[in-house]
Amino acid sequence: MFNGVLPAIITPFKRNSATDLDIQGLERNIRYLLSCGIHGIVPCGSTGESATLSIKEHERVVSATIDTVNGKIPVLAGTGSNNTAEAVILTKAAKDTGADGVLVISPYYNKPNRAGLIRHYTKLADLDIPLVIYNVPGRTGQNLEPDLIAELAQHPNIVGIKEASGNIGQVSRIIEMTQDEDFAVISGDDNLTLPIMALGGTGVISVAANVDPRRMVAMCEAVEKGDWKKALSLHYALSPLFRSMFIDTNPIPVKKAVELVGMAGGPVRLPLADLDGKKTAELKKVLATIPTGKKTGSAGPVKPAKKPAVKKSRR
């Protein structure tokens, strides 16, 4: 099961004309996040600029992530595409490299019909690797309705959804409709992590955890322990950071933020452009409020979650 805090990690690039991958920087970033007690990790998602990675680069990032993690926590690799054939290639590569599961965005631009969506996800799930659906209408132009998710959840390898619709009523409905399945509903919005977990969600695939992983872990830990007072306090303490991550298109702000706190970042690739001076100044003010030190917001590293298991077939 995928639960707790899973940072959707950035992909560091070098500041050269080709914006080459910075694999050493990627590995340093991952080691830091591991030291902060994260429960899982997501390379090559939207925050990792997957749309501008070549297939070879995509495979390199996933491989480097798996090698650096070295089995400590689950690796949920982004392998989605609006081209089913390409998604198959990426998903097979992630499986062969040793990913614990794949995160698959609903096809963007195409706006497939219901039958097409079912066939797309079923074809990928049939590759025999745990699959988490990613619903983010703001990027895809199409919402995945709760009844569709409930139908897909019956597939033994479709184990969860990253829900980033921003519709808390929809999230509640999905949880209600999948209660009888071994199915995780994971927040795709940092600012909705607390309410979604209160409804029965299992955690968050987080942008903010790139920058402040300790307090994100502490908040989710508090929820799991039933310490709602602490969880609420951390939610409001983190809220300015949540907002700052979206003062421009993701991952523009988070990539600037990780650099400002001393991690590997580099530029974003075109057609995105780096954060401007005014917004950078706003971001710096928020970053200055983040506590530093190993004991920030937490009693120490949390025990990593167990790796997910493929659901047993009910057929």
Short mmCIF file of C-alpha atoms in Angstrom, two decimals:
data_model
loop_
_atom_site.label_atom_id
_atom_site.label_comp_id
_atom_site.label_asym_id
_atom_site.label_seq_id
_atom_site.Cartn_x
_atom_site.Cartn_y
_atom_site.Cartn_z
CA MET A 1 0.00 0.00 0.00
CA PHE A 2 1.18 3.52 -0.82
CA ASN A 3 0.67 5.73 2.23
CA GLY A 4 2.13 8.64 4.15
CA VAL A 5 4.25 11.26 2.41
CA LEU A 6 5.46 10.52 -1.11
CA PRO A 7 7.31 13.53 -2.56
CA ALA A 8 6.72 14.05 -6.26
CA ILE A 9 10.37 14.86 -6.81
CA ILE A 10 11.77 17.42 -9.20
CA THR A 11 14.17 16.41 -11.95
CA PRO A 12 17.34 18.51 -11.53
CA PHE A 13 18.87 19.83 -14.74
CA LYS A 14 22.25 21.38 -15.42
CA ARG A 15 22.42 25.04 -16.36
CA ASN A 16 23.77 24.44 -19.85
CA SER A 17 22.26 24.91 -23.29
CA ALA A 18 20.95 21.34 -23.37
CA THR A 19 19.60 21.40 -19.77
CA ASP A 20 21.12 17.94 -19.30
CA LEU A 21 20.04 15.71 -16.44
CA ASP A 22 21.87 16.31 -13.16
CA ILE A 23 21.87 12.73 -11.89
CA GLN A 24 24.32 13.40 -9.06
CA GLY A 25 22.08 16.23 -7.87
CA LEU A 26 19.04 13.96 -8.11
CA GLU A 27 20.76 11.35 -5.95
CA ARG A 28 21.75 13.96 -3.33
CA ASN A 29 18.17 15.23 -3.17
CA ILE A 30 16.82 11.71 -2.70
CA ARG A 31 19.29 10.91 0.07
CA TYR A 32 18.22 14.07 1.90
CA LEU A 33 14.52 13.19 1.58
CA LEU A 34 15.21 9.67 2.85
CA SER A 35 16.93 11.14 5.91
CA CYS A 36 13.72 13.04 6.68
CA GLY A 37 11.58 9.90 6.98
CA ILE A 38 9.50 10.03 3.80
CA HIS A 39 7.31 6.98 3.17
CA GLY A 40 7.65 6.70 -0.60
CA ILE A 41 8.90 8.64 -3.61
CA VAL A 42 7.54 9.56 -7.05
CA PRO A 43 9.99 10.26 -9.88
CA CYS A 44 8.90 11.47 -13.32
CA GLY A 45 5.53 12.93 -12.36
CA SER A 46 4.31 16.35 -13.45
CA THR A 47 6.59 17.92 -10.84
CA GLY A 48 9.47 15.98 -12.40
CA GLU A 49 8.78 17.60 -15.80
CA SER A 50 7.97 14.23 -17.35
CA ALA A 51 6.41 15.91 -20.38
CA THR A 52 9.82 17.20 -21.51
CA LEU A 53 11.88 14.11 -20.69
CA SER A 54 12.85 11.76 -23.49
CA ILE A 55 12.08 8.08 -22.97
CA LYS A 56 15.79 7.45 -22.36
CA GLU A 57 15.95 10.27 -19.77
CA HIS A 58 12.76 9.03 -18.15
CA GLU A 59 14.23 5.57 -17.74
CA ARG A 60 17.48 7.03 -16.39
CA VAL A 61 15.70 9.07 -13.71
CA VAL A 62 13.59 6.11 -12.59
CA SER A 63 16.64 3.83 -12.51
CA ALA A 64 18.71 6.34 -10.50
CA THR A 65 15.85 6.78 -8.04
CA ILE A 66 15.46 3.03 -7.51
CA ASP A 67 19.21 2.57 -7.06
CA THR A 68 19.47 5.42 -4.54
CA VAL A 69 16.42 4.34 -2.55
CA ASN A 70 17.82 0.79 -2.47
CA GLY A 71 14.62 -0.80 -1.21
CA LYS A 72 14.16 1.49 1.80
CA ILE A 73 10.78 2.84 0.65
CA PRO A 74 8.44 2.21 -2.30
CA VAL A 75 9.20 3.88 -5.62
CA LEU A 76 6.06 4.89 -7.53
CA ALA A 77 7.28 5.84 -11.01
CA GLY A 78 5.32 8.19 -13.23
CA THR A 79 4.73 6.40 -16.54
CA GLY A 80 1.69 8.13 -17.99
CA SER A 81 1.23 9.51 -21.48
CA ASN A 82 -1.59 10.53 -23.77
CA ASN A 83 -0.27 7.84 -26.11
CA THR A 84 -1.14 4.40 -24.73
CA ALA A 85 1.70 2.73 -26.65
CA GLU A 86 4.24 5.11 -25.10
CA ALA A 87 2.75 4.57 -21.64
CA VAL A 88 3.21 0.82 -22.17
CA ILE A 89 6.90 1.34 -23.00
CA LEU A 90 7.45 3.51 -19.92
CA THR A 91 5.50 1.16 -17.65
CA LYS A 92 7.35 -1.93 -18.84
CA ALA A 93 10.67 -0.15 -18.33
CA ALA A 94 9.72 0.90 -14.79
CA LYS A 95 8.65 -2.64 -13.96
CA ASP A 96 11.84 -4.15 -15.40
CA THR A 97 13.98 -1.64 -13.48
CA GLY A 98 12.36 -2.57 -10.19
CA ALA A 99 9.75 0.10 -9.47
CA ASP A 100 7.21 -0.88 -6.82
CA GLY A 101 4.36 0.67 -8.77
CA VAL A 102 3.48 3.20 -11.44
CA LEU A 103 1.55 6.47 -11.38
CA VAL A 104 -0.44 6.96 -14.57
CA ILE A 105 -2.00 10.31 -15.44
CA SER A 106 -5.26 10.21 -17.39
CA PRO A 107 -4.57 10.94 -21.07
CA TYR A 108 -4.31 14.68 -21.66
CA TYR A 109 -5.46 16.57 -24.77
CA ASN A 110 -7.11 13.51 -26.38
CA LYS A 111 -10.13 13.63 -23.98
CA PRO A 112 -10.90 9.92 -24.41
CA ASN A 113 -14.39 8.56 -23.89
CA ARG A 114 -15.24 6.20 -21.03
CA ALA A 115 -14.53 3.05 -23.02
CA GLY A 116 -11.16 4.43 -24.09
CA LEU A 117 -10.20 5.31 -20.52
CA ILE A 118 -11.12 1.82 -19.29
CA ARG A 119 -9.13 0.16 -22.08
CA HIS A 120 -6.14 2.49 -21.52
CA TYR A 121 -5.87 1.77 -17.80
CA THR A 122 -6.70 -1.93 -18.18
CA LYS A 123 -3.97 -2.40 -20.79
CA LEU A 124 -1.41 -0.86 -18.44
CA ALA A 125 -2.65 -2.69 -15.35
CA ASP A 126 -2.46 -5.97 -17.26
CA LEU A 127 1.34 -5.48 -17.36
CA ASP A 128 1.23 -6.85 -13.80
CA ILE A 129 2.55 -3.97 -11.72
CA PRO A 130 0.61 -2.02 -9.06
CA LEU A 131 -0.93 1.02 -10.77
CA VAL A 132 -2.12 4.27 -9.22
CA ILE A 133 -4.45 6.39 -11.36
CA TYR A 134 -3.73 10.13 -11.44
CA ASN A 135 -6.74 12.42 -11.80
CA VAL A 136 -5.78 16.06 -12.36
CA PRO A 137 -8.42 17.80 -14.49
CA GLY A 138 -6.52 21.10 -14.39
CA ARG A 139 -3.81 19.54 -16.56
CA THR A 140 -5.75 16.96 -18.56
CA GLY A 141 -8.96 18.88 -19.29
CA GLN A 142 -11.05 15.91 -18.20
CA ASN A 143 -12.28 14.72 -14.80
CA LEU A 144 -12.37 11.03 -13.90
CA GLU A 145 -15.76 10.49 -12.28
CA PRO A 146 -16.17 8.40 -9.09
CA ASP A 147 -18.17 5.65 -10.80
CA LEU A 148 -15.39 5.19 -13.37
CA ILE A 149 -12.78 4.97 -10.60
CA ALA A 150 -14.91 2.44 -8.73
CA GLU A 151 -15.09 0.29 -11.85
CA LEU A 152 -11.35 0.47 -12.48
CA ALA A 153 -10.64 -0.29 -8.80
CA GLN A 154 -11.99 -3.79 -9.36
CA HIS A 155 -8.89 -4.65 -11.42
CA PRO A 156 -6.48 -6.54 -9.13
CA ASN A 157 -3.50 -4.38 -10.14
CA ILE A 158 -5.18 -0.97 -9.92
CA VAL A 159 -4.38 -0.17 -6.30
CA GLY A 160 -5.17 3.51 -5.86
CA ILE A 161 -5.74 7.02 -7.15
CA LYS A 162 -3.90 10.27 -6.75
CA GLU A 163 -6.85 12.66 -6.52
CA ALA A 164 -6.07 16.24 -7.55
CA SER A 165 -9.49 17.40 -8.70
CA GLY A 166 -9.73 19.77 -5.72
CA ASN A 167 -13.28 18.52 -5.17
CA ILE A 168 -13.49 17.19 -1.62
CA GLY A 169 -17.01 15.87 -2.24
CA GLN A 170 -15.71 13.80 -5.14
CA VAL A 171 -12.85 12.45 -3.03
CA SER A 172 -15.33 11.41 -0.35
CA ARG A 173 -17.49 9.68 -2.94
CA ILE A 174 -14.52 7.73 -4.34
CA ILE A 175 -13.56 6.54 -0.86
CA GLU A 176 -17.17 5.58 -0.19
CA MET A 177 -17.47 3.63 -3.44
CA THR A 178 -14.17 1.74 -3.06
CA GLN A 179 -14.45 0.74 0.60
CA ASP A 180 -14.74 -2.93 -0.32
CA GLU A 181 -11.62 -2.84 -2.49
CA ASP A 182 -7.94 -2.86 -1.52
CA PHE A 183 -7.67 0.66 -2.90
CA ALA A 184 -5.81 3.75 -1.67
CA VAL A 185 -7.05 7.29 -2.19
CA ILE A 186 -4.05 9.61 -2.04
CA SER A 187 -4.21 13.40 -1.95
CA GLY A 188 -2.73 15.12 -4.96
CA ASP A 189 -3.07 18.55 -3.33
CA ASP A 190 -0.86 19.41 -0.36
CA ASN A 191 -3.45 21.78 1.07
CA LEU A 192 -6.14 19.05 1.06
CA THR A 193 -4.00 16.34 2.65
CA LEU A 194 -5.46 16.76 6.12
CA PRO A 195 -9.16 16.70 5.09
CA ILE A 196 -8.62 13.84 2.65
CA MET A 197 -6.85 11.77 5.30
CA ALA A 198 -9.66 12.60 7.71
CA LEU A 199 -12.07 11.05 5.20
CA GLY A 200 -9.96 7.90 4.95
CA GLY A 201 -7.27 8.85 2.45
CA THR A 202 -3.88 7.22 2.93
CA GLY A 203 -1.49 10.14 2.44
CA VAL A 204 -0.20 12.62 -0.11
CA ILE A 205 1.88 12.71 -3.26
CA SER A 206 3.42 16.01 -2.35
CA VAL A 207 5.08 18.98 -4.02
CA ALA A 208 5.81 20.79 -0.74
CA ALA A 209 7.65 17.77 0.66
CA ASN A 210 10.51 18.56 -1.72
CA VAL A 211 11.13 21.65 0.39
CA ASP A 212 9.86 20.84 3.90
CA PRO A 213 9.70 17.05 4.16
CA ARG A 214 10.03 16.84 7.95
CA ARG A 215 6.90 18.79 8.76
CA MET A 216 4.93 17.03 6.01
CA VAL A 217 5.93 13.68 7.53
CA ALA A 218 5.08 14.97 11.01
CA MET A 219 1.61 16.07 9.89
CA CYS A 220 0.77 12.71 8.31
CA GLU A 221 2.20 10.87 11.31
CA ALA A 222 -0.01 12.93 13.59
CA VAL A 223 -3.10 12.00 11.58
CA GLU A 224 -2.19 8.31 11.69
CA LYS A 225 -1.83 8.55 15.48
CA GLY A 226 -5.11 10.40 15.87
CA ASP A 227 -3.37 13.55 17.14
CA TRP A 228 -5.67 15.94 15.31
CA LYS A 229 -4.57 19.00 17.29
CA LYS A 230 -0.96 18.55 16.19
CA ALA A 231 -1.98 17.71 12.63
CA LEU A 232 -4.13 20.84 12.36
CA SER A 233 -1.37 22.99 13.81
CA LEU A 234 1.09 21.65 11.24
CA HIS A 235 -1.44 22.07 8.42
CA TYR A 236 -1.78 25.78 9.14
CA ALA A 237 1.97 26.19 9.70
CA LEU A 238 2.59 24.62 6.27
CA SER A 239 -0.22 26.45 4.46
CA PRO A 240 1.90 29.44 3.33
CA LEU A 241 4.34 26.98 1.75
CA PHE A 242 1.47 25.13 0.07
CA ARG A 243 0.27 28.37 -1.48
CA SER A 244 3.76 29.45 -2.53
CA MET A 245 4.25 26.26 -4.53
CA PHE A 246 1.57 27.48 -6.91
CA ILE A 247 2.39 31.17 -7.37
CA ASP A 248 3.34 30.04 -10.86
CA THR A 249 2.89 26.85 -12.87
CA ASN A 250 4.17 23.76 -11.07
CA PRO A 251 7.11 22.91 -10.94
CA ILE A 252 8.48 26.42 -11.53
CA PRO A 253 8.19 27.57 -7.88
CA VAL A 254 9.30 24.32 -6.26
CA LYS A 255 12.33 24.07 -8.50
CA LYS A 256 13.41 27.56 -7.48
CA ALA A 257 12.64 26.75 -3.84
CA VAL A 258 14.85 23.66 -3.67
CA GLU A 259 17.74 25.65 -5.10
CA LEU A 260 17.21 28.44 -2.60
CA VAL A 261 17.42 25.96 0.29
CA GLY A 262 20.62 24.43 -1.07
CA MET A 263 19.40 21.40 -3.00
CA ALA A 264 19.95 20.52 -6.64
CA GLY A 265 17.44 22.16 -8.92
CA GLY A 266 18.57 23.93 -12.04
CA PRO A 267 16.31 25.49 -14.66
CA VAL A 268 12.94 24.31 -15.88
CA ARG A 269 12.80 23.23 -19.48
CA LEU A 270 10.96 25.14 -22.16
CA PRO A 271 8.10 25.76 -22.69
CA LEU A 272 8.27 26.59 -18.97
CA ALA A 273 10.40 29.56 -17.90
CA ASP A 274 12.12 30.24 -14.58
CA LEU A 275 10.40 32.14 -11.77
CA ASP A 276 10.61 35.92 -12.17
CA GLY A 277 12.23 38.25 -9.66
CA LYS A 278 9.03 39.46 -7.99
CA LYS A 279 7.72 35.96 -7.36
CA THR A 280 11.15 34.78 -6.24
CA ALA A 281 11.13 37.50 -3.60
CA GLU A 282 7.70 36.29 -2.41
CA LEU A 283 9.01 32.73 -2.28
CA LYS A 284 12.07 33.71 -0.26
CA LYS A 285 9.86 35.26 2.43
CA VAL A 286 7.98 31.98 2.86
CA LEU A 287 11.15 29.87 2.84
CA ALA A 288 12.62 32.03 5.58
CA THR A 289 9.83 30.87 7.91
CA ILE A 290 10.65 27.14 7.57
CA PRO A 291 12.32 25.82 10.73
CA THR A 292 15.69 24.16 10.25
CA GLY A 293 17.31 21.26 12.05
CA LYS A 294 16.64 17.55 12.35
CA LYS A 295 14.01 17.93 15.07
CA THR A 296 11.79 20.30 13.14
CA GLY A 297 8.15 19.38 13.64
CA SER A 298 8.90 15.73 14.28
CA ALA A 299 10.24 13.41 16.89
CA GLY A 300 12.59 11.94 14.30
CA PRO A 301 12.46 9.79 11.18
CA VAL A 302 9.36 7.69 10.81
CA LYS A 303 9.50 4.00 10.07
CA PRO A 304 9.25 3.50 6.29
CA ALA A 305 6.02 2.02 5.03
CA LYS A 306 6.05 -1.56 3.80
CA LYS A 307 6.31 -2.07 0.09
CA PRO A 308 2.97 -2.47 -1.68
CA ALA A 309 1.73 -5.87 -2.65
CA VAL A 310 -0.21 -6.65 -5.78
CA LYS A 311 -3.83 -7.40 -4.94
CA LYS A 312 -4.83 -11.00 -5.28
CA SER A 313 -7.11 -11.68 -8.19
CA ARG A 314 -10.74 -12.11 -7.26
CA ARG A 315 -11.39 -14.01 -10.44
#
